[in-house]
Amino acid sequence: AEGLNLCTSGSATSCEECLLIHPKCAWCSKEDFGSTKSITSRCDFLQNLIANGCAGAIESPSSSIRVVKNVPLSSKGSGQTHLDVTQITPQKVALNLRPGDQTSFRVQVRQVEDYPVDLYYLMDLSLSMNDDLDNIRNLGTKLAEEMRKLTSNFRLGFGSFVDKNISPFSYTAPRYQNNPCIGYKLFPSCVPSFGFRHLLSLTDKVDRFNEEVRKQKVSRNRDAPEGGFDAILQAAVCKEKIGWRKEASHLLVFTTDDVPHIALDGKLGGLVQPHDGQCHLNEANEYSASSQLDYPSLALLGEKLAENNIHLIFAVTKSHYILYKNFTTLIPGTTVEILHKDSKNIIELIVKAYNSIRSKVELTVWDSPEDIGLTFTATCQDGLSYPGLRKCGDLKIGDTVSFEVAVEARSCPAEDTSHTFTIKPAGFRDTLEVAVTYSCLCGCTGRAAPASGKCSGNGTYACGLCECDPGYLGARCECEEGASGDLHHALCREAEGKPLCSGRGECSCNQCLCYESEFGNIYGPFCECDDFSCARYKGVLCSGHGECHCGECKCHAGYIGDNCNCSTETDSCVSSDGQMCSGRGACVCGKCQCTEPGAFGETCEKCPTCPGVCSTKRDCIECKLFNSGRLADNQTCQKHCKDEIITTVDVLETDDPNAILCAYPVNNCVMKFTYLELPSGKSNLTVLKEPACSSAPSAVTIVLAVIGSVVLIGIILLALWKLLVTIHDRREFDRFQSERSRARYEMASNPLYRKPISTHNVEFTFNKLNKSYNGTVD
C-alpha cells in the first residue's frame, strides 16, 4: 500500500477493531509476530502481513452472496393459474457483509404478456361532475372491449366519493340534510353528501358496472376541494371488499375536476386524529370514519398503494394537471392524464395510462436497515448502464431489463443480528427478499484459550494477544498489579495525567514498547519522540533541508526557520545590474520581496510604472539596434537585455492601454518606443525605425502670423468698444424718455406765459312777471 496506511494508523487493539477500520485491513493471529523491542502492528494490509512473515495465520473475511431462490422469468401471464407467473429474478438472496466491503448482485425484471388486470374506477360525484356521469353510463362495456385487446383476464369495479359530511366541508344545516341542493336554481335536487361509497366489487361482468353507474346521482359540498384522498386510501386497504387479486395488476382510476383535501385540512372541521391507514368500510360499504379521522397524507397514500401493489391513475381536468403532476413525484408508481370536462376521453385516457405503466419499471426498497447502503445501476433496452438509476422506460411488453444492486454495511450491529429487506418493482406483486447477516467476528476469537500458558496462566489467549485477568499486567500477563500496580503504570508515563507510553506504545510491566510506524521511528523512554512529526513545507518534512528529531527540525547549513524553508543565501536576489532585488525590494529567505509599487519578477526587475524604466529600456534599444550607448559591449548587452524582444515599425501604434510610451532625444529629433511586459516575464519593445524629426518654420510665416494676430486682436477690441458705446447710448436715451413722460406741462405750452384776459362770474336773482330768474352777468 502506498501513502497513508489506514490499518496501522488506526491503532487497533483487537482483531474485531481491525476489521472495522477498512475492508482491506487484515489481522495477524500468529503468536511470535514482530520484534521484541517494538510492537509490530498486527493490523495491516494483507500483502504487508504476508511480507512480514504471517502467512497462514491471517484473519481477513470478505462479503459474500448466496442465491437462495431463482425461478426463471415467465413469458406470458395467461393460463389456469397466475400465482406461478414470475416477473422478477432472483426471488431470494442471502448476503454476509463485512463492514465497508461492498458486494453486488443482478436483478432482472420482465413485464409478461397477457397479465391479468383489476381496474377500480373511483369517481367524484360532486355537483360539477354531473355531465361526466351521463357520459360514463355505458363505460363498462366499451372499456372492457378496449382492455381485452391488452389482456384476456380483465375485471372492473366502481366506487364514488364527495367529501366529509361535516362543516365547513359540506352543508350540515337541517334543511340540507336530505337535499343539499335546496335553493340552488341550476340543480335543485341531489343526494346527501358522503365521504366514500364502495358500489361494485371487482368483477368480469361489466354489465353490472353499467347498472351501478346508471343508479348514481350527484351530490353537493360547500368548498371547492374534494375528499378524494379518503376514497383512494379505502380503495387501497379494503382489499377483501374491493376484491383485489394477488396475481393481477392493480389499477385505480381516480377521476375528479377539482383539488383534493390533504392531511391537516380536517382540523378546520375539528378532526385532530391522524388517519390510521386502516379499512373503515361498514356493512353498507360506506366510509364510517369520515367524521372521526383527518384526511390522509401523501406519504401514507404512497405507502398503502405500494403495499397493495396499486398503480394510481389521476384523471383530472387540464386546470389541475400541474398539481396532480407534482403529486406523482411524491407517490411512486402514479401517473396523471388530462380528462375532458365531460369525461368523453376516459377510455382513451385509461388505455394510454395503462400502456404508460406497462412501459416502465421502477424498483422500490422496503424495510432497508439504516446501517446498509444501497446503490443501483440500471441497464435498459439500449444496453447502456445508468449508475444511480433504478428505473427504465420506453419498454415493450415482454422486454427484460436488469439492475445491478450494490450493498454495503456501514457498521456492525449487535452480535447475532440479522436483517431482511425487500426489493420490488413498483406496482408488481413479485418481490426479491434479501437476508443480511454480518461478518464482524474473527475466527480466531472463537478459538480463545482461557488461563493459557502463553499468558502466564493469568489471561485468555486469543488472536495472538493476551487479555489479562483482573490484577495482572504485561504483554504476557507476567506482572501482578497488587500494591505495586500503580508503580508499574507510573514508570510508563512521562508525567502524571499523560497517557501510558504517550499513547504510542504498550506498557509491559515497567517499560514502554513503542509501536512500529510506516512513517518512521517512534522512540524515547515514554515513546514521546519520533522522526516524522516535524513541521512540513509543501508536504516535505523540514522542507528537505533538515532532519526531524523528536518533533523539532534541525536545519542544514544555510537554512533557518521552524520548517527549514528559509535560505540564508542572497545570490539569487542579485539582479542583472548588480543590485539587490534591483533596488526595489528586500531579500527574504533567498527570494526577493518587492516593496516598490508595480514591481515584480524574480529580482523585482519588472516595473512598468517605476520611474527610470524608460531609460533602462533605451539602453537596450541603443545597444541592440544601433550598437551604441553605455551597454554597447556585446556581452554586457546580451546579459542585461536577454529578456527584451525588440520590433521595429514605420508607424508606432499607441492604442494598447497596457503599453507604456517612452521617448528620448536623438540629434534634434525624438526616438519613440512602447514596451509591454509579457506574462512569460519578457518585455515586448516596439520601436520606430527612424527618429521623428520636425522641420523649422520660415521667418516670413512667423512675421505674417504675428501681424495677422495683432490686426485680429485690434479688430476684436474695436468691435468690443463699439458694442459698449452703443449699449451706453441706448441706456441714456431710455432714461431721457422716461423723464419726459413724467413732465406736468403740455408739449406746446410755455410754463412762464400767462394770458392777458381775465374772466369773472357774478351770480344774481330778479323777478319778472312773478317769475324768478337766476343768471350770470359778465
mmCIF file with all atom_site columns, C-alpha atoms in Angstrom, residues 163-172 193 266 268-271 290-292 295:
data_model
loop_
_atom_site.group_PDB
_atom_site.id
_atom_site.type_symbol
_atom_site.label_atom_id
_atom_site.label_alt_id
_atom_site.label_comp_id
_atom_site.label_asym_id
_atom_site.label_entity_id
_atom_site.label_seq_id
_atom_site.pdbx_PDB_ins_code
_atom_site.Cartn_x
_atom_site.Cartn_y
_atom_site.Cartn_z
_atom_site.occupancy
_atom_site.B_iso_or_equiv
_atom_site.pdbx_formal_charge
_atom_site.auth_seq_id
_atom_site.auth_comp_id
_atom_site.auth_asym_id
_atom_site.auth_atom_id
_atom_site.pdbx_PDB_model_num
ATOM 1  C CA . ASP A 1 163 ? -66.411 14.924 0.834  1.00 0.00 ? 163 ASP A CA 1
ATOM 2  C CA . LYS A 1 164 ? -66.733 14.663 4.614  1.00 0.00 ? 164 LYS A CA 1
ATOM 3  C CA . ASN A 1 165 ? -70.335 15.384 5.627  1.00 0.00 ? 165 ASN A CA 1
ATOM 4  C CA . ILE A 1 166 ? -69.347 17.889 8.312  1.00 0.00 ? 166 ILE A CA 1
ATOM 5  C CA . SER A 1 167 ? -68.971 21.648 8.369  1.00 0.00 ? 167 SER A CA 1
ATOM 6  C CA . PRO A 1 168 ? -67.266 23.521 6.779  1.00 0.00 ? 168 PRO A CA 1
ATOM 7  C CA . PHE A 1 169 ? -66.795 20.909 4.032  1.00 0.00 ? 169 PHE A CA 1
ATOM 8  C CA . SER A 1 170 ? -70.486 20.189 3.405  1.00 0.00 ? 170 SER A CA 1
ATOM 9  C CA . TYR A 1 171 ? -73.911 21.727 4.047  1.00 0.00 ? 171 TYR A CA 1
ATOM 10 C CA . THR A 1 172 ? -74.953 20.484 7.511  1.00 0.00 ? 172 THR A CA 1
ATOM 11 C CA . SER A 1 193 ? -73.015 14.323 0.754  1.00 0.00 ? 193 SER A CA 1
ATOM 12 C CA . GLY A 1 266 ? -59.536 18.144 8.777  1.00 0.00 ? 266 GLY A CA 1
ATOM 13 C CA . LEU A 1 268 ? -60.963 23.016 10.092 1.00 0.00 ? 268 LEU A CA 1
ATOM 14 C CA . GLY A 1 269 ? -63.800 20.650 10.979 1.00 0.00 ? 269 GLY A CA 1
ATOM 15 C CA . GLY A 1 270 ? -62.405 19.679 14.386 1.00 0.00 ? 270 GLY A CA 1
ATOM 16 C CA . LEU A 1 271 ? -60.741 16.428 13.230 1.00 0.00 ? 271 LEU A CA 1
ATOM 17 C CA . SER A 1 290 ? -65.208 10.113 7.620  1.00 0.00 ? 290 SER A CA 1
ATOM 18 C CA . SER A 1 291 ? -66.243 12.315 10.554 1.00 0.00 ? 291 SER A CA 1
ATOM 19 C CA . GLN A 1 292 ? -63.622 10.945 13.012 1.00 0.00 ? 292 GLN A CA 1
ATOM 20 C CA . TYR A 1 295 ? -57.567 13.286 5.615  1.00 0.00 ? 295 TYR A CA 1
#
